[in-house]
CSV table of C-alpha atoms in Angstrom, one decimal:
chain,number,residue,atom,x,y,z
A,1,MET,CA,41.9,-9.1,7.7
A,2,VAL,CA,43.0,-12.5,6.9
A,3,SER,CA,46.7,-12.4,6.2
A,4,GLU,CA,47.0,-15.9,4.2
A,5,PRO,CA,44.5,-16.8,0.8
A,6,LEU,CA,41.3,-18.0,2.0
A,7,PRO,CA,38.9,-20.7,-0.4
A,8,ASP,CA,36.1,-18.6,-1.6
A,9,PRO,CA,32.9,-18.9,0.2
A,10,ASP,CA,31.8,-21.8,-2.3
A,11,SER,CA,34.5,-24.2,-1.7
A,12,LEU,CA,34.1,-23.8,2.2
A,13,THR,CA,30.2,-24.1,2.1
A,14,ARG,CA,31.0,-27.5,0.0
A,15,ASP,CA,34.5,-28.8,0.8
A,16,GLY,CA,35.6,-26.9,4.1
A,17,LEU,CA,39.2,-26.3,4.7
A,18,ALA,CA,42.1,-28.8,4.8
A,19,PRO,CA,44.9,-28.1,8.0
A,20,ALA,CA,48.2,-27.0,7.1
A,21,ARG,CA,49.6,-29.4,9.6
A,22,SER,CA,52.0,-27.0,11.1
A,23,ALA,CA,51.1,-26.4,14.6
A,24,ARG,CA,50.3,-28.3,18.2
A,25,VAL,CA,46.6,-27.8,18.6
A,26,LEU,CA,44.0,-28.2,15.7
A,27,LEU,CA,40.8,-26.4,15.8
A,28,LEU,CA,38.2,-28.4,14.1
A,29,ALA,CA,35.4,-25.7,13.1
A,30,CYS,CA,32.8,-25.3,10.6
A,31,GLY,CA,33.7,-23.9,7.0
A,32,ALA,CA,31.3,-21.0,7.9
A,33,LEU,CA,33.8,-19.5,10.2
A,34,ALA,CA,36.9,-20.2,9.0
A,35,ARG,CA,37.4,-16.3,7.9
A,36,GLU,CA,37.0,-15.2,11.7
A,37,ILE,CA,39.3,-17.8,13.1
A,38,LEU,CA,42.0,-17.3,10.6
A,39,ASP,CA,41.7,-13.5,11.3
A,40,LEU,CA,41.6,-14.2,14.8
A,41,ILE,CA,44.6,-16.2,14.6
A,42,ALA,CA,46.6,-13.7,12.5
A,43,VAL,CA,45.5,-10.8,14.5
A,44,ASN,CA,46.7,-12.2,18.1
A,45,GLY,CA,49.8,-14.6,16.7
A,46,TRP,CA,48.4,-17.7,17.8
A,47,ASN,CA,50.9,-19.7,15.9
A,48,HIS,CA,50.2,-22.5,18.1
A,49,LEU,CA,46.7,-23.0,16.4
A,50,ASP,CA,46.0,-24.3,13.1
A,51,LEU,CA,42.3,-24.8,11.6
A,52,ALA,CA,40.4,-27.3,9.6
A,53,CYS,CA,37.1,-26.7,8.6
A,54,LEU,CA,34.2,-29.3,7.8
A,55,PRO,CA,31.8,-28.0,4.4
A,56,ALA,CA,29.9,-25.4,5.8
A,57,ILE,CA,26.5,-26.8,4.4
A,58,LEU,CA,26.5,-29.5,6.8
A,59,HIS,CA,24.7,-27.2,8.8
A,60,ASN,CA,21.5,-27.8,6.4
A,61,HIS,CA,21.5,-31.6,7.7
A,62,PRO,CA,22.8,-31.1,11.2
A,63,ASP,CA,21.9,-34.9,11.6
A,64,ARG,CA,25.2,-35.7,9.6
A,65,ILE,CA,27.6,-33.2,11.6
A,66,PRO,CA,28.2,-35.6,14.6
A,67,LYS,CA,29.2,-38.3,12.0
A,68,ALA,CA,31.3,-36.0,10.3
A,69,VAL,CA,33.1,-34.4,13.2
A,70,GLU,CA,33.9,-37.9,15.0
A,71,GLU,CA,35.5,-38.9,11.3
A,72,ALA,CA,37.4,-35.7,11.3
A,73,ILE,CA,38.9,-36.3,14.9
A,74,ALA,CA,40.0,-39.6,14.3
A,75,ASN,CA,41.6,-38.5,11.0
A,76,HIS,CA,43.7,-35.8,12.6
A,77,ARG,CA,44.2,-36.7,16.4
A,78,PRO,CA,47.5,-38.5,15.3
A,79,HIS,CA,48.8,-35.0,14.1
A,80,TYR,CA,48.3,-33.0,16.8
A,81,ASP,CA,48.7,-32.7,20.8
A,82,LYS,CA,45.1,-31.2,21.0
A,83,ILE,CA,42.0,-30.9,19.4
A,84,PHE,CA,39.3,-28.5,19.9
A,85,LEU,CA,36.0,-28.5,18.3
A,86,VAL,CA,34.7,-24.8,17.1
A,87,TYR,CA,31.0,-25.9,16.7
A,88,ALA,CA,28.0,-25.0,19.2
A,89,ASP,CA,25.2,-27.2,19.6
A,90,CYS,CA,24.2,-26.1,15.9
A,91,GLY,CA,21.1,-28.1,16.2
A,92,THR,CA,22.2,-31.5,16.8
A,93,GLY,CA,20.3,-32.0,20.1
A,94,GLY,CA,23.1,-32.3,22.4
A,95,GLN,CA,25.1,-34.9,20.4
A,96,LEU,CA,27.7,-32.8,19.9
A,97,ARG,CA,28.3,-32.4,23.6
A,98,ALA,CA,28.1,-35.9,24.5
A,99,LEU,CA,30.5,-37.0,21.6
A,100,CYS,CA,33.1,-34.5,23.0
A,101,ASN,CA,32.5,-35.7,26.3
A,102,ARG,CA,33.1,-39.3,24.8
A,103,LEU,CA,36.1,-38.6,22.8
A,104,GLY,CA,37.8,-36.0,25.6
A,105,VAL,CA,37.3,-33.0,23.2
A,106,ASP,CA,36.7,-29.6,24.3
A,107,MET,CA,33.9,-27.3,22.4
A,108,VAL,CA,32.3,-24.0,22.2
A,109,GLU,CA,29.7,-23.1,24.4
A,110,GLY,CA,26.2,-22.3,23.2
A,111,PRO,CA,23.5,-23.5,20.9
A,112,HIS,CA,24.7,-21.9,17.8
A,113,CYS,CA,27.4,-19.2,16.2
A,114,TYR,CA,24.5,-16.6,16.6
A,115,SER,CA,24.9,-17.0,20.0
A,116,PHE,CA,28.6,-16.9,20.6
A,117,PHE,CA,28.8,-14.3,18.2
A,118,GLU,CA,26.4,-12.1,19.6
A,119,GLY,CA,28.0,-13.4,23.4
A,120,ASN,CA,25.7,-16.3,24.5
A,121,ALA,CA,24.8,-14.2,27.9
A,122,ALA,CA,23.4,-11.1,25.5
A,123,PHE,CA,21.6,-13.5,23.3
A,124,ALA,CA,19.7,-15.5,25.9
A,125,ALA,CA,18.5,-11.9,27.5
A,126,ARG,CA,17.3,-11.2,24.2
A,127,SER,CA,15.6,-14.7,23.3
A,128,GLU,CA,12.4,-14.1,24.4
A,129,ASP,CA,11.8,-10.6,22.3
A,130,GLU,CA,13.0,-12.2,19.1
A,131,PHE,CA,11.7,-15.6,18.7
A,132,THR,CA,10.4,-13.8,15.3
A,133,ALA,CA,14.1,-12.8,14.3
A,134,PHE,CA,15.8,-14.3,11.5
A,135,TYR,CA,19.8,-14.8,11.6
A,136,LEU,CA,22.8,-14.0,9.2
A,137,THR,CA,26.1,-13.6,9.9
A,138,ASP,CA,28.4,-12.3,7.3
A,139,PHE,CA,29.5,-15.6,6.0
A,140,LEU,CA,25.6,-16.5,5.3
A,141,VAL,CA,24.9,-13.2,3.9
A,142,ARG,CA,28.0,-14.2,1.4
A,143,GLN,CA,25.9,-17.0,0.7
A,144,PHE,CA,22.4,-16.4,1.0
A,145,ASP,CA,21.4,-18.1,-1.9
A,146,ALA,CA,23.6,-21.6,-1.3
A,147,PHE,CA,22.0,-21.7,2.3
A,148,VAL,CA,18.9,-20.2,2.3
A,149,TRP,CA,17.1,-19.5,-1.1
A,150,THR,CA,18.1,-22.4,-3.2
A,151,PRO,CA,18.0,-25.1,-0.8
A,152,LEU,CA,14.3,-24.0,0.1
A,153,GLY,CA,13.4,-24.1,-3.3
A,154,LEU,CA,12.6,-20.2,-3.4
A,155,ASP,CA,14.4,-19.9,-6.7
A,156,ARG,CA,12.0,-22.1,-8.4
A,157,HIS,CA,9.0,-21.3,-6.6
A,158,PRO,CA,9.1,-18.2,-4.9
A,159,GLU,CA,5.6,-18.5,-4.1
A,160,LEU,CA,6.4,-20.7,-1.4
A,161,ARG,CA,8.5,-17.4,0.7
A,162,ASP,CA,5.5,-16.6,3.1
A,163,MET,CA,5.0,-20.5,3.7
A,164,TYR,CA,8.7,-20.8,5.1
A,165,PHE,CA,9.2,-16.9,6.8
A,166,GLY,CA,5.4,-15.4,7.0
A,167,HIS,CA,6.3,-16.3,11.2
A,168,TYR,CA,9.4,-14.2,11.2
A,169,THR,CA,9.2,-10.3,11.5
A,170,LYS,CA,12.4,-8.9,11.0
A,171,LEU,CA,16.1,-10.3,9.6
A,172,VAL,CA,19.0,-9.7,12.0
A,173,TYR,CA,22.2,-9.1,10.2
A,174,GLN,CA,24.9,-9.7,13.3
A,175,ALA,CA,28.0,-7.9,10.9
A,176,GLN,CA,31.2,-9.3,12.2
A,177,THR,CA,32.7,-6.9,10.1
A,178,ASP,CA,32.1,-3.2,9.1
A,179,ALA,CA,31.8,-3.9,5.7
A,180,PRO,CA,29.2,-1.3,4.0
A,181,ALA,CA,28.7,-3.6,0.8
A,182,LEU,CA,27.8,-6.7,3.0
A,183,THR,CA,25.6,-4.6,4.6
A,184,GLU,CA,23.7,-3.7,1.4
A,185,LYS,CA,23.5,-7.8,0.3
A,186,ALA,CA,22.4,-8.3,4.0
A,187,ARG,CA,18.8,-5.0,3.6
A,188,ALA,CA,18.8,-6.7,0.3
A,189,CYS,CA,18.2,-10.6,1.6
A,190,ALA,CA,15.8,-9.0,4.1
A,191,ASP,CA,13.8,-7.6,1.5
A,192,ARG,CA,13.5,-10.5,-0.9
A,193,LEU,CA,12.5,-12.4,2.4
A,194,GLY,CA,9.7,-9.7,3.1
A,195,LEU,CA,11.2,-8.8,6.6
A,196,ALA,CA,12.6,-5.7,8.3
A,197,PHE,CA,16.1,-5.5,8.7
A,198,GLU,CA,18.0,-4.6,11.3
A,199,ARG,CA,21.9,-4.6,11.5
A,200,ARG,CA,23.9,-5.5,14.5
A,201,PHE,CA,27.5,-5.2,14.9
A,202,THR,CA,28.8,-8.3,17.1
A,203,GLY,CA,32.3,-8.6,16.0
A,204,TYR,CA,33.5,-12.3,17.1
A,205,GLY,CA,31.7,-12.2,20.3
A,206,ASP,CA,32.7,-15.1,22.8
A,207,LEU,CA,35.0,-16.6,20.1
A,208,ALA,CA,37.7,-14.3,20.2
A,209,GLU,CA,37.7,-14.9,24.3
A,210,THR,CA,36.7,-18.8,23.8
A,211,LEU,CA,39.9,-19.4,21.3
A,212,ARG,CA,42.2,-17.3,23.6
A,213,ARG,CA,41.7,-19.6,26.1
A,214,VAL,CA,42.6,-22.7,24.1
């Protein structure tokens, strides 16, 4: 488990996380990954790694992610020997990869966090059979209202649910941890969306091995 106090999910959604500036290498990540990354740093004793997170809610506006990442790299680069970007493509249409190539920054492989949590190869193998699946991670289960229900206006117009989710058949909860309370909350999210429920324990997937090599 994370050994240091972590900002609450609402703070990670809105504000992200400032770095401690106490290490040589900065992981620049999405706020939705803060808990998992800090856990991996603590468990593995990766004291050379520091973490800064951009607001997780940027994922609802992927066109804004590249600019936010570029500004953050410019801001933090003078303080670190190396920056590693803990974002996948995340709906940017290759813009993040192009940005990293231009700036000489390495990044996580994969189309999105659902893929690297499950393992990019495993996710790709399932993709043709799961194009009607809606995915949630631990963070997104905690922040379901902030990321899904409220931005789509379902808190005000629940009748729009079938318009948004009528083509989905199931909700897949990719569990990073064994937390019964989160599983029940994920099941409730599936019920609210009118979808079948599947829990799939992924742990940290490709993320752990990727960070091990940084």
